[in-house]
XYZ file of C-alpha atoms in Angstrom:
276
model
C -121.132 47.143 104.965
C -124.484 49.189 105.692
C -124.622 52.489 105.050
C -126.786 55.669 106.074
C -128.725 57.828 104.199
C -126.454 60.222 103.874
C -123.660 57.478 102.666
C -126.214 56.345 100.097
C -126.499 60.074 98.818
C -122.546 59.922 98.378
C -122.606 56.826 96.598
C -125.057 58.384 93.822
C -122.867 61.222 93.380
C -119.490 58.616 93.394
C -121.281 56.235 90.279
C -122.636 59.385 89.020
C -118.921 60.930 88.358
C -117.715 57.748 87.270
C -120.294 57.437 84.445
C -121.230 54.060 85.777
C -124.861 53.933 84.108
C -123.274 54.041 80.502
C -121.092 51.179 81.212
C -123.976 49.099 81.367
C -123.810 49.004 77.305
C -120.669 47.053 77.875
C -121.572 45.012 81.022
C -124.623 44.993 82.262
C -123.761 44.444 85.930
C -121.093 47.350 85.843
C -122.932 49.796 88.229
C -123.257 47.085 90.967
C -119.677 45.802 90.470
C -118.257 49.382 90.886
C -120.832 49.807 94.008
C -119.425 46.792 96.227
C -115.928 47.447 95.282
C -114.758 51.069 94.723
C -117.980 52.468 96.312
C -117.559 50.373 99.604
C -113.690 51.905 99.343
C -115.051 55.541 99.001
C -117.425 55.039 102.001
C -114.800 53.760 104.261
C -111.913 56.464 103.354
C -114.766 59.169 104.044
C -115.481 57.610 107.105
C -111.657 57.720 107.966
C -111.523 61.543 106.613
C -114.549 62.454 108.973
C -112.397 60.728 111.977
C -109.509 62.745 111.073
C -111.500 65.818 110.960
C -113.081 65.571 114.329
C -109.849 64.753 115.816
C -108.201 67.490 114.509
C -105.837 66.022 111.591
C -107.414 66.928 108.491
C -108.761 70.569 107.236
C -112.800 70.386 107.602
C -115.059 70.187 104.785
C -118.136 72.244 104.140
C -120.312 71.851 107.393
C -124.126 70.642 106.337
C -126.623 73.446 107.740
C -129.678 72.138 109.153
C -129.852 68.881 107.197
C -130.460 70.584 104.397
C -130.000 68.486 101.288
C -127.786 70.765 98.840
C -125.235 71.222 101.584
C -125.163 67.220 101.768
C -124.930 66.984 98.118
C -122.110 69.996 98.253
C -120.025 67.972 100.753
C -119.969 64.827 98.908
C -119.334 66.105 95.689
C -116.246 67.926 97.439
C -115.423 64.207 98.949
C -115.714 62.499 95.372
C -113.842 65.116 93.605
C -110.844 64.312 96.199
C -111.110 60.662 96.224
C -111.228 60.696 92.596
C -108.006 62.829 92.198
C -106.297 60.691 94.797
C -106.575 57.623 92.755
C -107.188 58.891 89.625
C -104.372 56.495 87.622
C -105.878 53.003 89.889
C -109.313 54.029 89.207
C -108.550 53.671 85.341
C -107.133 50.243 85.378
C -109.613 48.983 87.750
C -112.583 50.400 85.602
C -111.320 48.566 82.746
C -110.696 45.304 84.379
C -114.326 45.004 85.613
C -115.639 45.998 82.022
C -113.371 43.504 80.770
C -114.736 40.738 83.363
C -118.383 41.654 82.989
C -118.181 41.519 79.219
C -116.286 38.051 79.106
C -118.331 36.656 82.144
C -115.059 35.788 84.258
C -115.921 32.940 86.094
C -115.150 34.752 89.604
C -117.725 37.091 89.195
C -119.969 33.846 89.423
C -118.275 33.004 93.391
C -120.673 35.456 95.902
C -121.763 35.947 98.958
C -124.902 35.296 100.838
C -125.701 38.855 99.459
C -124.634 38.314 95.697
C -121.755 40.275 95.465
C -118.381 39.173 93.978
C -116.023 37.513 96.805
C -112.497 38.695 94.742
C -113.950 42.147 94.844
C -115.337 42.002 98.576
C -111.935 40.480 100.166
C -110.191 43.971 98.882
C -109.851 46.365 101.474
C -108.044 49.109 99.798
C -107.847 50.808 96.404
C -104.701 49.568 96.288
C -105.666 46.173 96.430
C -108.070 46.054 93.837
C -105.404 48.172 91.524
C -103.401 44.895 91.973
C -105.961 42.612 91.082
C -106.804 44.474 87.877
C -102.839 44.276 87.569
C -102.645 40.473 87.249
C -105.241 40.468 85.029
C -104.682 43.081 82.543
C -100.993 42.897 82.019
C -100.566 39.288 82.968
C -102.235 38.307 79.381
C -100.256 37.390 76.790
C -100.217 38.887 73.421
C -102.342 37.334 70.463
C -101.091 39.367 67.754
C -98.030 40.997 66.531
C -97.791 44.282 64.886
C -96.548 43.104 61.487
C -100.322 42.312 60.982
C -101.058 43.834 57.855
C -104.412 46.011 58.572
C -107.151 46.720 55.730
C -109.719 49.218 55.905
C -112.090 47.174 57.854
C -109.742 47.104 61.418
C -108.880 51.260 60.858
C -110.575 54.156 58.781
C -108.985 57.899 58.490
C -111.233 60.489 60.031
C -109.738 63.433 59.518
C -106.505 65.800 58.972
C -105.682 67.752 61.849
C -102.586 70.301 60.578
C -99.012 70.105 60.671
C -99.189 66.709 59.019
C -100.777 65.299 61.456
C -104.171 62.628 61.082
C -106.906 60.858 63.299
C -107.322 57.313 62.727
C -110.186 55.346 64.480
C -109.628 51.430 65.371
C -112.094 49.557 64.763
C -111.267 46.198 65.664
C -109.043 43.868 68.176
C -106.431 43.618 65.681
C -106.142 47.478 65.236
C -106.102 47.647 69.011
C -103.255 44.809 69.495
C -101.377 46.519 66.606
C -101.643 49.780 68.000
C -100.657 48.499 71.333
C -97.283 46.852 70.002
C -96.278 50.016 68.656
C -97.083 52.394 71.313
C -95.970 49.612 73.716
C -99.147 50.051 76.131
C -102.139 48.048 77.205
C -104.816 48.965 75.014
C -104.368 45.484 73.223
C -104.018 41.873 74.387
C -107.673 41.928 74.889
C -108.126 44.381 77.365
C -110.343 46.777 75.539
C -111.776 44.181 72.416
C -115.325 44.473 74.679
C -116.191 47.713 74.134
C -115.527 47.569 70.724
C -118.836 48.109 68.674
C -120.486 49.528 71.643
C -122.265 52.895 71.519
C -120.363 55.821 72.557
C -116.788 53.660 72.865
C -114.295 54.570 70.073
C -110.794 54.544 69.992
C -108.352 56.772 67.974
C -104.932 57.008 67.113
C -103.321 60.003 66.306
C -100.530 59.794 63.436
C -97.880 61.873 62.460
C -96.822 62.182 58.725
C -95.143 59.489 58.225
C -97.663 56.914 59.743
C -96.281 56.464 63.290
C -98.832 56.708 65.975
C -97.898 59.496 68.293
C -100.722 59.467 70.771
C -103.652 57.224 71.581
C -107.389 58.185 72.637
C -110.194 56.287 74.317
C -113.451 57.726 74.003
C -116.807 56.846 76.233
C -120.154 57.592 76.516
C -121.409 60.108 79.264
C -125.161 61.078 80.026
C -125.560 64.753 79.680
C -128.859 66.495 80.052
C -130.853 62.977 79.487
C -128.684 62.070 76.201
C -125.387 59.832 75.891
C -122.954 61.728 74.772
C -119.222 60.534 73.637
C -116.542 62.441 75.727
C -112.434 61.870 75.844
C -111.407 59.263 78.662
C -107.929 59.120 77.791
C -105.336 60.190 75.910
C -102.097 58.672 76.232
C -98.918 58.660 74.396
C -95.818 55.837 74.165
C -95.937 53.967 76.910
C -98.455 55.409 78.629
C -96.986 58.769 78.924
C -98.303 62.012 78.426
C -98.420 62.831 74.661
C -96.802 66.096 73.024
C -98.390 69.087 73.607
C -98.774 70.080 70.125
C -100.027 66.818 69.377
C -102.968 67.248 72.327
C -103.580 70.950 71.034
C -104.354 69.969 67.339
C -106.649 66.817 68.275
C -108.434 69.481 70.198
C -108.928 71.716 68.479
C -110.330 69.075 66.093
C -112.810 67.311 68.278
C -115.886 68.795 66.957
C -115.426 67.011 64.113
C -113.849 63.564 65.105
C -116.948 63.287 67.444
C -119.514 63.596 65.288
C -121.385 60.017 65.946
C -124.975 60.226 68.002
C -124.571 57.700 70.930
C -128.280 56.166 71.391
C -129.585 55.425 74.520
C -128.461 52.384 76.368
C -131.281 50.035 76.286
C -133.071 49.264 79.813
C -132.180 45.920 81.336
C -132.955 44.270 84.490
C -130.405 44.907 87.255
C -129.231 42.292 89.208
C -129.464 42.717 92.666
C -127.018 43.238 95.233
C -127.222 43.482 98.884
């Protein structure tokens, strides 16, 4: 699938919104994997949107005026926003799957076509197909540890008391993630997020009540802001991936400045693989 110059602008906007470059700290080829999977499907989706608009089947997007670059960008920013909102849940799972596969060097990544693109990604012709592949990998893994593990200070550390008896604990090891996963009944454990542990900018927190019971789990990831990487909240999940209780979210949000105090170093520049 070849792209026009206009569509290449759209790809850059999408990858920027996904914070693809900081993901190289976990998997060096991550931006390229995103481009040939999510990016390719984004352009396919965009072309269908344009066809529907031309046929009178959809509301028009802002028009380009005399080919001005700013108008191109505005149009792609709007398209990207619509796409990410439409597939926000699926994309979280897909990105986590690709990060895990890249960091763990899953063998299917070596099965590439003549343009060095993983065939497993290229065979997916919809976001749903990519999502189904991620589910088979992430949710098909068997738990390696049980919640009865006696965790130590090497596994988790108290960060802050945030009021009303709640505290924030940072999860530092694979054991800590597995225990949190078992207690909260979500997928942070079982090896799915282990590759991010110890990588600058990627952090995991558990919000605990006065009895020590986890009430929400938080993932922070690096984002490039004004030439520097800073940690931002990517996910905030309650039990079984449900929304946390509002008062828990409010307490955590109010304490964010105290919690996200670590400075994330710039990702090391590495040779980027060639994708056709």
